[in-house]
Amino acid sequence: MRSVTCSTPTNIAVIKYWGKDSVALNTPINSSVSVTLNQKQLKTVTSIVASTTFAADRIWLNGAEQDINNKRIQVVLKEMRRLATSKALDADGKPIRKEDWPSYKLHIVSINTFPTAAGLASSAAGYACLVAALIELFAAEEEYPGQFSVVARQGSGSACRSLDGGFVRWEKGTKADGSDSLAVQVADHLHWPELEAIICVVNDKEKDTSSTSGMMTSKDTSELLGFRAREVVDKRLHAIEAAYKAKDFETFGKITMMDSNQFHATCLDTYPPIFYMNEVSRSIIHMVHKYNEAAGRVQAAYTFDAGPNAVIFVEKKHTAEVMGLLLHHFDRDATLEVRGDFEKKHVVAPAASL
Ligand code: ADP
Ligand code: DP6
Ligand code: CO
């Protein structure tokens, strides 16, 4: 018997991934970049017990058993079993040999400390955490740098960006087998400690259209999506990376907001259209623009993934002011309610201090 527990934070894309090049390999039509949040509020915690007495692999998410035969879970388990070494010890301190691992079945228990499937990147934290826990369980080793990221990508694309802290780029890659479609760290979590993220949970319900199916419909029907991937994303990637490195909040914030807006425009351009944002989301956008106008500069920047919930980036010196505005404009209980394990209605998570 051997057991491990790992936790992994979520990441929020500032240049969005939307659209698959290969559905089978889960590779994207464009590169993307994200900020990995810290572990305080938005994370996945996954425990795995491996035993020769278990009859089969099983997995539970937030207390409910999931279908272990899910293709994404299966590919992660298969790839990680292949990368196992003979270096892991069982509960008695004896090494488990690589050739003995097939006789061990796994019980995997995972919880998200934030809403699942609500556009706060639960699939990113979830699959990154599954890979991290399996690395630990199997004492797994990569055959080439970035291979673990490639495995996480096959679980959920955004997950490859959660294995690193700080500012992370997922390279779309050029190889036909997807082996160079992986994430690399651009700046570590110590680089910009003043950057913080305010998480506004507008609705914690599971969204109607999963990211996977939404982006497949967009790829099939939206002409704007192809234009975005060909003409827009690369120049934004260069500009936002430079801004992050220079800690230039105004440029970072402006590009972040423009990319969120273009992503949601492609959702509207999808046929039938996909509406991830709601009235409250749009009021948050309006509030942030009013605030920036009054300040005469970009001091707050919103971004929305595939869901109605906002992430607002600010520098620490403006966090209290923006939180105050949110609390003034929105009824905590009716519009920004957070249920479950949360104690606070709003969550402030220093973005770069993993
Ligand atoms: P989100 O915006 O939250 O990432 P997605 O539609 O991309 O939403 O993915 C949600 C799905 O990700 C869930 O329905 C579940 O299948 C998977 N998922 C979420 N959390 C975990 C986890 N901790 N472990 C395994 N899979 C997870
Ligand atoms: C809007 O990574 O959840 O959050 O690869 O199908 O699991 P799958 O999709 P997923 O898509 C994330 C979309 C996004 C933008 C982003 O995180 O880059
Ligand atoms: Co997701």
XYZ file of C-alpha atoms and ligand atoms in Angstrom:
400
model
C 0.000 0.000 0.000
C 1.178 3.527 -0.734
C -0.698 6.817 -0.319
C -0.007 10.418 -1.303
C -1.768 13.790 -1.129
C -1.071 16.824 -3.330
C -2.613 20.225 -3.845
C -2.459 22.392 -6.955
C -3.742 25.915 -7.597
C -5.866 27.031 -10.503
C -4.614 29.389 -13.207
C -6.423 32.192 -14.992
C -5.658 32.736 -18.661
C -5.010 36.314 -19.761
C -4.603 35.266 -23.414
C -7.211 32.573 -23.795
C -7.032 29.074 -25.241
C -10.222 28.404 -27.209
C -10.289 25.887 -30.063
C -8.551 22.550 -30.591
C -6.143 21.772 -33.398
C -6.382 18.028 -32.668
C -9.243 16.741 -30.548
C -7.501 13.370 -30.097
C -4.281 14.947 -28.770
C -5.994 17.923 -27.115
C -3.689 20.445 -28.789
C -4.779 24.090 -29.240
C -5.117 26.315 -32.308
C -3.216 29.080 -30.492
C -0.696 29.487 -27.687
C -1.980 31.000 -24.431
C -0.631 32.580 -21.228
C -1.918 32.570 -17.674
C -1.250 33.603 -14.111
C -1.163 30.788 -11.564
C -3.002 31.771 -8.380
C -1.742 30.917 -4.930
C -2.880 27.923 -2.912
C -4.877 29.833 -0.318
C -8.352 29.763 -1.831
C -8.626 28.255 -5.287
C -7.021 24.858 -5.384
C -7.588 21.152 -5.872
C -6.539 18.656 -3.210
C -6.136 15.088 -4.425
C -5.270 11.990 -2.404
C -4.453 8.636 -3.952
C -4.206 5.270 -2.229
C -2.599 2.436 -4.207
C -3.189 -1.117 -3.029
C -2.956 -4.639 -4.429
C -6.165 -5.446 -2.502
C -8.353 -3.002 -4.513
C -10.383 -4.647 -7.278
C -10.281 -1.695 -9.676
C -9.236 1.935 -10.146
C -11.895 4.359 -8.831
C -12.220 8.144 -8.605
C -14.373 10.513 -6.525
C -14.757 14.240 -7.205
C -16.190 16.431 -4.428
C -17.590 13.288 -2.794
C -19.335 11.826 -5.847
C -17.917 8.854 -7.707
C -16.999 9.652 -11.337
C -16.695 7.375 -14.327
C -13.130 6.099 -14.192
C -13.426 5.112 -17.871
C -13.561 8.794 -18.855
C -11.089 9.051 -21.768
C -9.179 11.988 -20.251
C -8.660 10.230 -16.920
C -7.632 7.028 -18.671
C -4.986 8.715 -20.795
C -3.458 10.394 -17.728
C -3.400 7.130 -15.732
C -1.919 5.164 -18.625
C 0.816 7.700 -19.396
C 1.770 8.155 -15.744
C 1.909 4.380 -15.092
C 4.348 4.176 -18.017
C 6.615 6.795 -16.383
C 6.706 5.035 -12.973
C 10.145 4.161 -11.554
C 11.178 1.638 -8.908
C 11.972 4.439 -6.437
C 8.663 4.704 -4.559
C 8.405 3.017 -1.146
C 5.338 1.212 0.191
C 3.931 1.794 3.707
C 6.482 -0.659 5.143
C 9.390 1.214 3.586
C 10.006 -1.375 0.864
C 10.518 -0.229 -2.737
C 7.690 -0.942 -5.181
C 9.307 -2.152 -8.393
C 8.151 -0.649 -11.679
C 7.037 -4.089 -12.894
C 4.835 -4.518 -9.790
C 2.777 -1.330 -10.361
C 0.236 -3.045 -12.687
C -0.975 -5.154 -9.744
C -1.742 -1.978 -7.738
C -5.194 -0.416 -8.243
C -5.814 3.228 -7.314
C -8.501 4.963 -5.289
C -8.394 8.665 -6.140
C -10.230 11.240 -4.024
C -10.259 14.848 -5.202
C -11.881 18.025 -3.932
C -11.920 21.523 -5.342
C -12.012 24.335 -2.791
C -13.916 26.490 -5.315
C -16.875 26.009 -7.689
C -16.417 23.144 -10.158
C -17.224 23.617 -13.869
C -18.182 27.265 -13.302
C -15.457 29.018 -15.306
C -12.784 29.284 -12.622
C -10.616 26.636 -14.310
C -11.436 23.630 -12.125
C -10.322 21.327 -14.935
C -6.918 23.065 -14.858
C -6.340 22.650 -11.123
C -7.999 19.204 -11.174
C -5.940 17.531 -13.888
C -2.705 19.276 -12.880
C -3.256 17.968 -9.362
C -3.982 14.457 -10.638
C -0.697 14.482 -12.549
C 1.190 15.953 -9.563
C -0.214 13.282 -7.224
C 0.652 10.506 -9.687
C 4.217 11.845 -10.090
C 4.576 11.542 -6.309
C 2.822 8.167 -6.066
C 4.849 6.461 -8.812
C 8.068 8.469 -8.210
C 7.603 9.072 -11.926
C 10.337 10.554 -14.106
C 10.107 12.412 -17.401
C 11.712 11.006 -20.556
C 12.118 14.601 -21.822
C 11.612 18.002 -20.149
C 7.968 19.042 -20.177
C 6.546 15.529 -20.552
C 4.433 15.855 -17.391
C 2.986 19.054 -18.847
C 2.129 17.113 -22.023
C 0.295 14.495 -19.934
C -1.628 17.182 -17.986
C -2.578 18.836 -21.315
C -4.241 15.609 -22.409
C -6.372 15.715 -19.235
C -7.442 19.325 -19.839
C -5.577 21.835 -21.990
C -5.489 24.568 -19.356
C -4.077 22.044 -16.823
C -0.614 22.070 -18.408
C -0.266 25.686 -17.237
C -0.991 24.846 -13.563
C 2.119 22.716 -12.971
C 4.179 25.927 -12.732
C 3.647 29.007 -10.584
C 3.891 32.631 -11.744
C 3.348 33.592 -15.375
C 3.152 30.609 -17.717
C 2.961 30.160 -21.502
C 1.448 27.093 -23.166
C 3.210 26.719 -26.514
C 0.825 25.305 -29.051
C 3.697 23.230 -30.489
C 4.556 22.110 -34.004
C 5.012 18.313 -33.810
C 2.305 15.996 -35.147
C 2.375 13.820 -31.994
C 1.772 16.799 -29.667
C 5.009 16.177 -27.741
C 6.015 19.860 -27.858
C 2.576 21.259 -26.990
C 3.445 22.068 -23.379
C 3.716 24.840 -20.821
C 6.843 26.807 -19.884
C 7.303 29.299 -17.074
C 7.913 32.870 -18.269
C 8.331 34.489 -14.819
C 8.209 32.841 -11.416
C 5.848 33.575 -8.534
C 8.286 35.991 -6.882
C 8.525 38.260 -9.898
C 5.422 40.424 -9.311
C 4.268 40.020 -5.704
C 2.198 43.230 -5.849
C -0.159 41.651 -8.410
C -3.356 40.379 -6.818
C -6.529 38.776 -8.105
C -10.013 39.397 -6.718
C -12.331 36.484 -7.466
C -16.004 37.441 -7.834
C -18.228 34.392 -7.724
C -21.375 35.487 -9.501
C -22.777 31.982 -9.888
C -21.243 28.772 -8.567
C -23.489 26.447 -10.621
C -22.123 24.102 -13.227
C -22.218 25.839 -16.621
C -24.537 24.579 -19.351
C -21.818 24.308 -21.984
C -18.529 22.717 -20.905
C -15.335 24.321 -22.203
C -14.587 21.205 -24.242
C -17.872 21.199 -26.140
C -18.117 25.004 -26.381
C -14.753 25.377 -28.067
C -15.530 22.552 -30.506
C -18.705 24.310 -31.671
C -16.807 27.615 -31.929
C -14.112 25.984 -34.066
C -16.764 24.563 -36.395
C -18.867 27.694 -36.749
C -17.078 30.942 -35.780
C -15.067 32.773 -38.444
C -13.915 35.200 -35.784
C -12.154 32.357 -33.950
C -9.937 31.565 -36.959
C -9.143 35.281 -37.448
C -8.234 35.569 -33.768
C -5.871 32.573 -33.869
C -4.203 33.690 -37.134
C -4.017 37.459 -36.735
C -4.415 38.536 -33.115
C -3.062 36.132 -30.517
C 0.660 36.125 -31.363
C 1.103 39.877 -31.153
C -0.844 40.003 -27.895
C 1.279 37.176 -26.453
C 4.499 39.092 -27.113
C 3.113 42.344 -25.758
C 1.627 40.888 -22.567
C 4.735 38.864 -21.765
C 6.853 41.989 -22.079
C 4.352 43.896 -19.898
C 4.378 41.180 -17.225
C 8.172 41.093 -17.193
C 8.293 44.903 -16.905
C 5.456 44.881 -14.310
C 3.638 47.347 -16.561
C 0.123 47.016 -15.113
C -1.573 49.340 -17.603
C -0.479 47.322 -20.641
C -0.989 43.992 -18.863
C -4.479 45.024 -17.783
C -5.579 46.467 -21.118
C -4.529 43.381 -23.086
C -6.103 41.112 -20.461
C -9.466 42.859 -20.782
C -9.321 43.014 -24.584
C -8.549 39.317 -24.833
C -11.348 38.356 -22.456
C -13.728 40.469 -24.540
C -12.566 38.918 -27.800
C -12.932 35.414 -26.378
C -16.529 36.172 -25.367
C -17.117 37.745 -28.789
C -16.109 34.426 -30.392
C -18.611 32.712 -28.091
C -21.309 35.082 -29.361
C -20.087 34.445 -32.935
C -20.514 30.696 -32.375
C -23.652 29.158 -33.873
C -25.781 28.593 -31.854
C -24.243 31.350 -29.681
C -22.788 30.591 -26.257
C -23.437 33.060 -23.427
C -21.041 32.499 -20.558
C -21.380 35.958 -19.025
C -24.590 37.244 -17.444
C -25.955 40.654 -16.391
C -23.837 40.762 -13.247
C -20.711 39.901 -15.243
C -21.446 42.797 -17.576
C -22.032 45.168 -14.635
C -18.616 44.211 -13.282
C -17.067 45.086 -16.666
C -18.870 48.416 -16.610
C -17.763 49.135 -13.057
C -14.114 48.414 -13.845
C -14.150 50.725 -16.873
C -15.791 53.518 -14.848
C -13.174 53.056 -12.118
C -10.306 53.175 -14.614
C -11.803 56.233 -16.317
C -12.029 58.046 -12.984
C -8.438 57.084 -12.164
C -7.269 58.231 -15.599
C -5.374 54.957 -16.028
C -5.898 51.198 -15.967
C -5.786 50.207 -12.301
C -8.094 47.180 -12.461
C -8.512 44.557 -15.191
C -11.245 41.950 -15.442
C -11.105 38.624 -17.194
C -13.775 35.941 -17.570
C -13.122 32.338 -18.547
C -15.913 30.098 -19.822
C -18.366 31.115 -17.091
C -19.959 34.204 -15.484
C -17.430 34.571 -12.651
C -14.970 37.468 -12.774
C -11.314 37.609 -11.915
C -10.167 41.192 -11.382
C -6.423 41.829 -11.409
C -5.172 44.788 -9.369
C -1.949 45.912 -7.807
C -1.967 45.495 -4.030
C -2.186 49.262 -3.437
C -5.611 49.290 -5.144
C -7.120 46.069 -3.797
C -9.025 47.667 -0.900
C -10.452 50.390 -3.139
C -11.720 47.922 -5.757
C -13.085 45.551 -3.097
C -14.877 48.525 -1.551
C -16.451 49.396 -4.897
C -17.589 45.811 -5.440
C -19.151 45.681 -2.005
C -20.816 49.031 -2.579
C -22.291 48.133 -5.978
C -23.218 44.502 -5.510
C -25.451 42.862 -2.972
C -23.145 40.333 -1.391
C -25.808 37.759 -0.815
C -27.865 38.110 -3.955
C -25.299 38.736 -6.643
C -21.899 37.639 -5.510
C -22.877 34.789 -3.297
C -20.348 32.049 -2.681
C -21.444 28.773 -1.206
C -19.706 25.649 -0.059
C -16.485 25.928 1.855
C -16.050 29.620 1.359
C -16.199 31.870 4.365
C -15.866 35.091 2.449
C -18.055 36.478 -0.266
C -15.045 37.723 -2.167
C -11.718 36.069 -2.266
C -8.468 37.948 -2.553
C -5.659 35.798 -3.772
C -2.226 37.298 -4.387
C -1.777 36.113 -7.943
C 1.901 35.503 -8.055
C 2.711 34.075 -4.618
C 2.171 30.384 -5.113
P -13.903 24.776 -15.631
O -14.233 26.144 -16.168
O -14.233 24.666 -14.189
O -12.498 24.358 -15.943
P -14.599 22.721 -17.575
O -15.845 22.573 -18.381
O -13.362 23.052 -18.319
O -14.887 23.792 -16.429
O -14.271 21.385 -16.809
C -15.066 20.888 -15.766
C -14.783 19.409 -15.628
O -13.431 19.186 -15.224
C -15.606 18.732 -14.548
O -16.896 18.428 -14.999
C -14.766 17.484 -14.286
O -14.991 16.511 -15.288
C -13.340 18.011 -14.481
N -12.746 18.290 -13.160
C -12.940 19.379 -12.389
N -12.268 19.272 -11.229
C -11.639 18.079 -11.256
C -10.800 17.374 -10.330
N -10.457 17.908 -9.157
N -10.348 16.148 -10.691
C -10.674 15.614 -11.892
N -11.454 16.224 -12.808
C -11.942 17.443 -12.495
C -11.788 29.806 -21.445
O -8.728 23.676 -20.654
O -11.079 23.655 -19.762
O -10.657 28.754 -19.640
O -8.867 21.235 -22.893
O -11.277 20.823 -23.339
O -10.385 20.596 -21.009
P -10.270 21.301 -22.331
O -10.634 22.827 -22.079
P -10.189 23.812 -20.910
O -10.475 25.224 -21.625
C -10.166 26.419 -20.989
C -10.759 27.575 -21.725
C -10.611 28.911 -21.027
C -9.353 29.645 -21.444
C -8.044 29.153 -20.879
O -7.992 28.633 -19.756
O -7.025 29.361 -21.577
Co -11.653 24.042 -17.823
